[in-house]
Amino acid sequence: MKNQLPFNFIWPEMLWLLVALPLLVLLYVWLMRRRKKVALRYASLALVKQALGRSSAWRRHVPPALMLLALAALLLAVARPTAVISLPSQQETIVLAMDVSGSMRAADVQPNRLVASQEAAKAFVAELPRSVRVAVVQFAGTAAVVQPPTHSREDVYAAIDRFQLQRGTATGSGIVLSLATLFPDAGIDLSQITGQRAMPPGPNDKPRPEFTPVEPGSYGSAAIIMLTDGQRTTGPDPLEAAKMAADRGVRVYTVGIGTKEGETIGFEGWSMRVRLDEDALKAVAQMTRADYFYAGTAEDLKKVYQGLSTRLVVERKETEISGLVAALGALFVVLSAALSVAWFGRVA
């Protein structure tokens, strides 16, 4: 059963040092009794109580008690405590993989799917912290990087505004190229995207780095957000592409745009019925430990991106808090010394 305690410790064996605390308490009690016996040698008990005063009887114990708390906090810090707290996400790069296929001209989302996705994507980017880099990948029959990772929001907006509708929908290509954008030196094979046969490595080519799969969703420095109607017509299988992302720990958040009923659209003399393929998008998100969001209207799409911004900017994670505990111990030390000087004119 998983430990449900609010705190864990990286070095729990160091908690044995806390045994010293009750020993110090016993030592303090012994010293106080010894001090009382010494005082009784020179004056009667009544005179001692009168000299000390009622208020000082409890005041004398406050600084040592604070010092004991300080020592306890410092000993806990040695054990390196951890806690699950909300922190800014470590995700530093977001890749927007956006569908520009002909089906995105459907007007079941006003004014049409493409324009609604562009507006919402730009609003999402505007809410991201400036420390987060953003890349843009467009995909239709093929995929292309229209904006490499950048901190410039203006460049990202311009790339999104340049979208041109194309034929075909290769959702798998969008994922694979997004991964290659995140890991440019990983040697990811892009031949399945370009349609060209992969060339054998030349004598001057660097050897492809050895790849070891990691836990799905464990890569915290980047994420992919794919917006599409999910109807794949060409390119690699999106589930195989999702497996590539999962093996690298990258989460692929999928956003389904359009209505489940869809509509019939015409383009260059042909017509087709375009519907939202939610099953495919849910499978991609589930495989990569991410989430699927449905956006049936332009307003829904804006809410989806707002929710994504919250998820990507803040996350709850287990974090070492040794520094905070040590700082609390130091505060107790300062407070103990200050009260001792204020009440007794010396550091007890």
Tab-separated table of C-alpha atoms in Angstrom:
chain	number	residue	atom	x	y	z
A	1	MET	CA	0.000	0.000	0.000
A	2	LYS	CA	1.338	3.426	-0.902
A	3	ASN	CA	2.485	5.643	1.959
A	4	GLN	CA	-0.178	8.289	2.609
A	5	LEU	CA	1.821	10.314	5.150
A	6	PRO	CA	2.004	14.063	4.424
A	7	PHE	CA	5.802	13.871	4.655
A	8	ASN	CA	8.396	11.395	3.464
A	9	PHE	CA	12.128	11.356	4.056
A	10	ILE	CA	14.995	10.673	1.670
A	11	TRP	CA	17.263	9.692	4.581
A	12	PRO	CA	14.771	8.253	7.113
A	13	GLU	CA	17.552	6.510	9.035
A	14	MET	CA	18.691	9.945	10.237
A	15	LEU	CA	15.445	10.271	12.216
A	16	TRP	CA	17.146	8.263	14.954
A	17	LEU	CA	18.874	11.503	15.877
A	18	LEU	CA	15.538	12.681	17.315
A	19	VAL	CA	16.157	10.318	20.235
A	20	ALA	CA	18.426	13.052	21.564
A	21	LEU	CA	15.446	15.351	22.172
A	22	PRO	CA	13.878	13.538	25.158
A	23	LEU	CA	17.372	13.091	26.602
A	24	LEU	CA	17.873	16.850	26.417
A	25	VAL	CA	14.517	17.405	28.099
A	26	LEU	CA	15.565	15.116	30.961
A	27	LEU	CA	18.884	16.939	31.185
A	28	TYR	CA	17.063	20.286	31.384
A	29	VAL	CA	14.748	19.046	34.150
A	30	TRP	CA	17.748	17.748	36.099
A	31	LEU	CA	19.579	21.058	35.759
A	32	MET	CA	16.521	23.017	36.914
A	33	ARG	CA	16.142	20.841	40.014
A	34	ARG	CA	19.854	21.160	40.778
A	35	ARG	CA	19.609	24.923	40.374
A	36	LYS	CA	16.675	25.012	42.767
A	37	LYS	CA	18.636	23.061	45.400
A	38	VAL	CA	21.538	25.458	45.085
A	39	ALA	CA	19.211	28.436	45.485
A	40	LEU	CA	17.682	26.963	48.642
A	41	ARG	CA	21.109	26.918	50.304
A	42	TYR	CA	21.194	30.695	50.364
A	43	ALA	CA	17.585	31.737	50.883
A	44	SER	CA	14.251	30.430	51.935
A	45	LEU	CA	11.826	29.164	49.303
A	46	ALA	CA	9.463	32.044	49.932
A	47	LEU	CA	12.196	34.605	49.326
A	48	VAL	CA	13.257	32.853	46.073
A	49	LYS	CA	9.705	32.860	44.729
A	50	GLN	CA	9.285	36.495	45.683
A	51	ALA	CA	12.541	37.408	43.964
A	52	LEU	CA	11.764	35.573	40.806
A	53	GLY	CA	8.177	36.733	40.512
A	54	ARG	CA	5.261	34.747	39.195
A	55	SER	CA	5.642	35.808	35.541
A	56	SER	CA	9.292	34.796	35.287
A	57	ALA	CA	8.476	31.255	36.458
A	58	TRP	CA	7.117	30.341	33.012
A	59	ARG	CA	9.217	32.815	31.023
A	60	ARG	CA	12.438	31.081	31.954
A	61	HIS	CA	11.238	27.933	30.145
A	62	VAL	CA	10.210	29.613	26.873
A	63	PRO	CA	13.690	30.219	25.335
A	64	PRO	CA	14.884	26.650	26.078
A	65	ALA	CA	11.629	25.264	24.632
A	66	LEU	CA	12.122	27.289	21.453
A	67	MET	CA	15.714	26.094	21.261
A	68	LEU	CA	14.470	22.520	21.570
A	69	LEU	CA	12.032	23.109	18.704
A	70	ALA	CA	14.863	24.591	16.652
A	71	LEU	CA	16.991	21.514	17.257
A	72	ALA	CA	14.071	19.253	16.308
A	73	ALA	CA	13.561	21.149	13.038
A	74	LEU	CA	17.273	20.983	12.195
A	75	LEU	CA	17.387	17.243	12.885
A	76	LEU	CA	14.355	16.744	10.636
A	77	ALA	CA	16.127	18.732	7.925
A	78	VAL	CA	19.079	16.329	8.152
A	79	ALA	CA	16.675	13.493	7.239
A	80	ARG	CA	15.803	15.442	4.032
A	81	PRO	CA	11.984	15.625	4.254
A	82	THR	CA	9.814	15.730	1.121
A	83	ALA	CA	6.200	16.801	0.638
A	84	VAL	CA	3.715	16.959	-2.227
A	85	ILE	CA	3.208	20.651	-2.971
A	86	SER	CA	2.077	22.816	-5.870
A	87	LEU	CA	4.980	24.250	-7.848
A	88	PRO	CA	5.527	25.870	-11.227
A	89	SER	CA	5.875	23.138	-13.818
A	90	GLN	CA	9.319	22.221	-15.095
A	91	GLN	CA	7.916	21.917	-18.602
A	92	GLU	CA	9.971	24.391	-20.569
A	93	THR	CA	8.866	23.627	-24.134
A	94	ILE	CA	5.361	23.260	-25.512
A	95	VAL	CA	4.830	21.998	-29.078
A	96	LEU	CA	1.531	22.949	-30.660
A	97	ALA	CA	0.736	20.321	-33.306
A	98	MET	CA	-2.155	21.744	-35.316
A	99	ASP	CA	-4.267	20.198	-38.030
A	100	VAL	CA	-4.435	22.199	-41.286
A	101	SER	CA	-6.188	19.553	-43.373
A	102	GLY	CA	-9.173	20.331	-45.565
A	103	SER	CA	-11.593	19.053	-42.931
A	104	MET	CA	-10.639	22.018	-40.756
A	105	ARG	CA	-12.654	24.274	-43.082
A	106	ALA	CA	-15.855	22.790	-41.645
A	107	ALA	CA	-18.067	25.459	-40.093
A	108	ASP	CA	-19.601	23.341	-37.316
A	109	VAL	CA	-17.326	25.457	-35.085
A	110	GLN	CA	-17.761	29.126	-35.956
A	111	PRO	CA	-16.460	30.749	-38.057
A	112	ASN	CA	-14.745	27.472	-38.987
A	113	ARG	CA	-12.579	24.894	-37.257
A	114	LEU	CA	-9.274	26.347	-38.436
A	115	VAL	CA	-9.953	29.958	-37.478
A	116	ALA	CA	-11.379	28.922	-34.104
A	117	SER	CA	-8.297	26.794	-33.391
A	118	GLN	CA	-5.970	29.635	-34.398
A	119	GLU	CA	-7.707	32.124	-32.116
A	120	ALA	CA	-7.724	29.745	-29.144
A	121	ALA	CA	-4.102	28.678	-29.679
A	122	LYS	CA	-2.896	32.280	-29.657
A	123	ALA	CA	-4.895	32.995	-26.500
A	124	PHE	CA	-3.318	29.935	-24.868
A	125	VAL	CA	0.209	31.005	-25.829
A	126	ALA	CA	-0.424	34.492	-24.435
A	127	GLU	CA	-1.116	33.013	-20.981
A	128	LEU	CA	2.040	30.923	-20.811
A	129	PRO	CA	4.972	32.196	-18.722
A	130	ARG	CA	7.684	33.872	-20.749
A	131	SER	CA	10.131	31.231	-19.599
A	132	VAL	CA	8.289	28.564	-21.641
A	133	ARG	CA	9.409	28.048	-25.223
A	134	VAL	CA	6.740	27.330	-27.825
A	135	ALA	CA	7.089	25.494	-31.132
A	136	VAL	CA	4.442	25.078	-33.830
A	137	VAL	CA	4.038	22.021	-36.062
A	138	GLN	CA	1.371	21.935	-38.753
A	139	PHE	CA	0.194	18.714	-40.322
A	140	ALA	CA	-2.096	17.666	-43.142
A	141	GLY	CA	-0.955	15.038	-45.660
A	142	THR	CA	2.575	15.732	-44.378
A	143	ALA	CA	3.945	17.587	-41.377
A	144	ALA	CA	6.223	20.612	-41.141
A	145	VAL	CA	7.793	22.713	-38.410
A	146	VAL	CA	6.515	26.229	-39.048
A	147	GLN	CA	8.096	27.650	-35.900
A	148	PRO	CA	11.032	26.104	-34.012
A	149	PRO	CA	10.998	26.441	-30.202
A	150	THR	CA	11.175	30.113	-29.276
A	151	HIS	CA	10.434	32.510	-26.435
A	152	SER	CA	9.079	35.078	-28.909
A	153	ARG	CA	5.293	35.106	-28.726
A	154	GLU	CA	5.099	37.345	-31.779
A	155	ASP	CA	6.890	34.744	-33.912
A	156	VAL	CA	4.495	32.062	-32.680
A	157	TYR	CA	1.447	34.191	-33.496
A	158	ALA	CA	2.792	34.888	-36.981
A	159	ALA	CA	3.399	31.180	-37.606
A	160	ILE	CA	-0.154	30.314	-36.558
A	161	ASP	CA	-1.588	33.040	-38.782
A	162	ARG	CA	0.277	31.646	-41.820
A	163	PHE	CA	-1.615	28.341	-41.861
A	164	GLN	CA	-2.855	27.227	-45.277
A	165	LEU	CA	-5.298	24.353	-45.722
A	166	GLN	CA	-3.928	21.241	-47.406
A	167	ARG	CA	-5.185	17.807	-48.375
A	168	GLY	CA	-4.914	14.723	-46.188
A	169	THR	CA	-4.679	14.245	-42.423
A	170	ALA	CA	-1.589	12.567	-40.970
A	171	THR	CA	-2.052	12.844	-37.207
A	172	GLY	CA	0.779	10.355	-36.643
A	173	SER	CA	3.148	12.552	-38.623
A	174	GLY	CA	2.282	15.507	-36.435
A	175	ILE	CA	3.254	13.586	-33.301
A	176	VAL	CA	6.481	12.158	-34.743
A	177	LEU	CA	7.687	15.527	-36.027
A	178	SER	CA	6.811	17.138	-32.697
A	179	LEU	CA	9.018	14.560	-30.975
A	180	ALA	CA	11.835	15.248	-33.428
A	181	THR	CA	11.455	18.956	-32.622
A	182	LEU	CA	11.810	18.251	-28.912
A	183	PHE	CA	14.708	15.815	-29.385
A	184	PRO	CA	16.643	17.028	-32.446
A	185	ASP	CA	19.693	14.894	-31.600
A	186	ALA	CA	17.799	11.680	-30.850
A	187	GLY	CA	18.010	10.364	-34.393
A	188	ILE	CA	14.247	9.977	-34.809
A	189	ASP	CA	13.494	8.471	-38.226
A	190	LEU	CA	11.436	10.958	-40.260
A	191	SER	CA	11.280	8.866	-43.429
A	192	GLN	CA	7.730	7.797	-42.594
A	193	ILE	CA	6.735	11.458	-42.665
A	194	THR	CA	8.522	12.509	-45.838
A	195	GLY	CA	7.680	9.307	-47.657
A	196	GLN	CA	11.337	8.850	-48.619
A	197	ARG	CA	13.300	5.726	-47.776
A	198	ALA	CA	15.750	6.226	-44.950
A	199	MET	CA	19.331	6.441	-46.185
A	200	PRO	CA	21.960	4.231	-44.526
A	201	PRO	CA	24.391	6.160	-42.296
A	202	GLY	CA	27.465	7.535	-44.059
A	203	PRO	CA	31.048	7.346	-42.817
A	204	ASN	CA	30.873	10.904	-41.450
A	205	ASP	CA	27.460	10.581	-39.861
A	206	LYS	CA	27.177	10.460	-36.095
A	207	PRO	CA	25.989	7.112	-34.758
A	208	ARG	CA	22.375	7.090	-33.657
A	209	PRO	CA	22.272	7.373	-29.856
A	210	GLU	CA	21.119	4.295	-28.001
A	211	PHE	CA	17.542	4.677	-26.821
A	212	THR	CA	16.136	3.308	-23.570
A	213	PRO	CA	12.379	3.682	-22.977
A	214	VAL	CA	11.277	5.518	-19.854
A	215	GLU	CA	8.073	5.601	-17.837
A	216	PRO	CA	5.183	7.172	-19.832
A	217	GLY	CA	4.512	10.730	-18.735
A	218	SER	CA	7.779	10.991	-16.791
A	219	TYR	CA	9.470	13.634	-18.968
A	220	GLY	CA	8.756	16.916	-17.227
A	221	SER	CA	10.510	19.391	-19.505
A	222	ALA	CA	8.136	19.367	-22.482
A	223	ALA	CA	4.665	18.471	-23.677
A	224	ILE	CA	2.811	18.206	-26.974
A	225	ILE	CA	-0.662	19.634	-27.538
A	226	MET	CA	-2.337	18.281	-30.661
A	227	LEU	CA	-5.460	19.947	-31.991
A	228	THR	CA	-7.308	18.047	-34.707
A	229	ASP	CA	-10.593	16.412	-35.676
A	230	GLY	CA	-8.731	13.125	-35.416
A	231	GLN	CA	-9.721	11.668	-38.781
A	232	ARG	CA	-6.479	10.207	-40.060
A	233	THR	CA	-6.336	9.562	-43.797
A	234	THR	CA	-2.631	9.014	-44.398
A	235	GLY	CA	0.756	8.794	-42.728
A	236	PRO	CA	1.948	6.606	-39.850
A	237	ASP	CA	-0.451	5.080	-37.347
A	238	PRO	CA	-1.089	7.696	-34.615
A	239	LEU	CA	-1.011	4.970	-31.948
A	240	GLU	CA	2.467	3.938	-33.049
A	241	ALA	CA	3.512	7.585	-32.910
A	242	ALA	CA	1.920	7.869	-29.469
A	243	LYS	CA	3.951	4.833	-28.381
A	244	MET	CA	7.110	6.698	-29.446
A	245	ALA	CA	6.044	9.635	-27.272
A	246	ALA	CA	5.164	7.383	-24.346
A	247	ASP	CA	8.556	5.633	-24.535
A	248	ARG	CA	10.197	9.050	-24.224
A	249	GLY	CA	7.968	10.092	-21.333
A	250	VAL	CA	6.342	12.930	-23.322
A	251	ARG	CA	2.662	13.615	-22.705
A	252	VAL	CA	0.490	14.289	-25.762
A	253	TYR	CA	-2.600	16.276	-24.824
A	254	THR	CA	-5.230	15.918	-27.537
A	255	VAL	CA	-7.969	18.435	-28.293
A	256	GLY	CA	-10.826	17.314	-30.499
A	257	ILE	CA	-12.353	20.155	-32.475
A	258	GLY	CA	-15.654	19.874	-34.303
A	259	THR	CA	-18.982	18.236	-33.569
A	260	LYS	CA	-19.598	14.525	-33.330
A	261	GLU	CA	-22.207	14.822	-36.061
A	262	GLY	CA	-19.829	16.716	-38.330
A	263	GLU	CA	-20.864	18.166	-41.664
A	264	THR	CA	-20.341	17.757	-45.394
A	265	ILE	CA	-17.740	20.064	-46.927
A	266	GLY	CA	-16.697	20.668	-50.525
A	267	PHE	CA	-13.220	21.462	-51.781
A	268	GLU	CA	-11.913	21.705	-55.369
A	269	GLY	CA	-14.766	19.717	-56.851
A	270	TRP	CA	-15.032	16.995	-54.215
A	271	SER	CA	-17.116	16.656	-51.079
A	272	MET	CA	-16.845	14.561	-47.949
A	273	ARG	CA	-18.421	14.078	-44.563
A	274	VAL	CA	-16.070	15.115	-41.734
A	275	ARG	CA	-16.682	13.913	-38.200
A	276	LEU	CA	-14.733	14.067	-34.983
A	277	ASP	CA	-12.847	10.837	-34.283
A	278	GLU	CA	-12.755	10.969	-30.481
A	279	ASP	CA	-11.718	7.358	-29.978
A	280	ALA	CA	-8.384	7.879	-31.725
A	281	LEU	CA	-7.613	11.052	-29.780
A	282	LYS	CA	-8.548	9.497	-26.438
A	283	ALA	CA	-6.283	6.524	-27.174
A	284	VAL	CA	-3.303	8.795	-27.938
A	285	ALA	CA	-3.799	10.798	-24.734
A	286	GLN	CA	-4.297	7.704	-22.616
A	287	MET	CA	-1.179	5.989	-23.947
A	288	THR	CA	0.995	8.996	-23.073
A	289	ARG	CA	-0.603	9.594	-19.637
A	290	ALA	CA	-2.130	12.857	-20.806
A	291	ASP	CA	-5.744	14.016	-21.207
A	292	TYR	CA	-8.251	14.394	-24.012
A	293	PHE	CA	-10.438	17.482	-24.275
A	294	TYR	CA	-13.535	17.949	-26.391
A	295	ALA	CA	-14.118	21.317	-28.029
A	296	GLY	CA	-17.457	21.423	-29.807
A	297	THR	CA	-17.641	25.199	-30.085
A	298	ALA	CA	-15.207	28.086	-30.275
A	299	GLU	CA	-16.030	28.986	-26.662
A	300	ASP	CA	-15.378	25.401	-25.560
A	301	LEU	CA	-12.040	25.555	-27.321
A	302	LYS	CA	-11.005	28.661	-25.400
A	303	LYS	CA	-11.940	26.999	-22.101
A	304	VAL	CA	-9.936	23.918	-23.058
A	305	TYR	CA	-6.797	25.949	-23.668
A	306	GLN	CA	-7.303	27.892	-20.446
A	307	GLY	CA	-7.519	24.600	-18.578
A	308	LEU	CA	-4.415	23.314	-20.342
A	309	SER	CA	-2.506	26.425	-19.361
A	310	THR	CA	-3.323	25.772	-15.710
A	311	ARG	CA	-2.268	22.135	-16.001
A	312	LEU	CA	1.012	22.947	-17.718
A	313	VAL	CA	2.042	25.907	-15.593
A	314	VAL	CA	1.303	24.512	-12.115
A	315	GLU	CA	1.634	20.928	-10.965
A	316	ARG	CA	1.652	19.027	-7.678
A	317	LYS	CA	4.775	17.040	-7.143
A	318	GLU	CA	6.891	15.570	-4.377
A	319	THR	CA	9.631	18.062	-3.533
A	320	GLU	CA	12.399	18.138	-0.952
A	321	ILE	CA	11.705	20.786	1.686
A	322	SER	CA	14.871	20.485	3.786
A	323	GLY	CA	15.637	24.154	3.250
A	324	LEU	CA	12.229	25.258	4.555
A	325	VAL	CA	12.495	23.058	7.653
A	326	ALA	CA	16.037	24.298	8.346
A	327	ALA	CA	14.828	27.897	7.940
A	328	LEU	CA	12.093	27.201	10.504
A	329	GLY	CA	14.745	25.903	12.896
A	330	ALA	CA	16.827	29.036	12.397
A	331	LEU	CA	13.742	31.161	13.117
A	332	PHE	CA	13.224	29.364	16.426
A	333	VAL	CA	16.884	30.004	17.355
A	334	VAL	CA	16.548	33.736	16.641
A	335	LEU	CA	13.265	33.959	18.535
A	336	SER	CA	14.728	32.121	21.521
A	337	ALA	CA	17.716	34.458	21.687
A	338	ALA	CA	15.546	37.569	21.270
A	339	LEU	CA	13.183	36.616	24.095
A	340	SER	CA	16.063	35.669	26.363
A	341	VAL	CA	17.716	39.055	25.875
A	342	ALA	CA	14.407	40.948	26.234
A	343	TRP	CA	13.367	39.186	29.457
A	344	PHE	CA	16.644	38.386	31.185
A	345	GLY	CA	19.215	40.669	29.560
A	346	ARG	CA	21.297	37.755	28.336
A	347	VAL	CA	21.166	34.758	26.018
A	348	ALA	CA	20.067	31.864	28.191
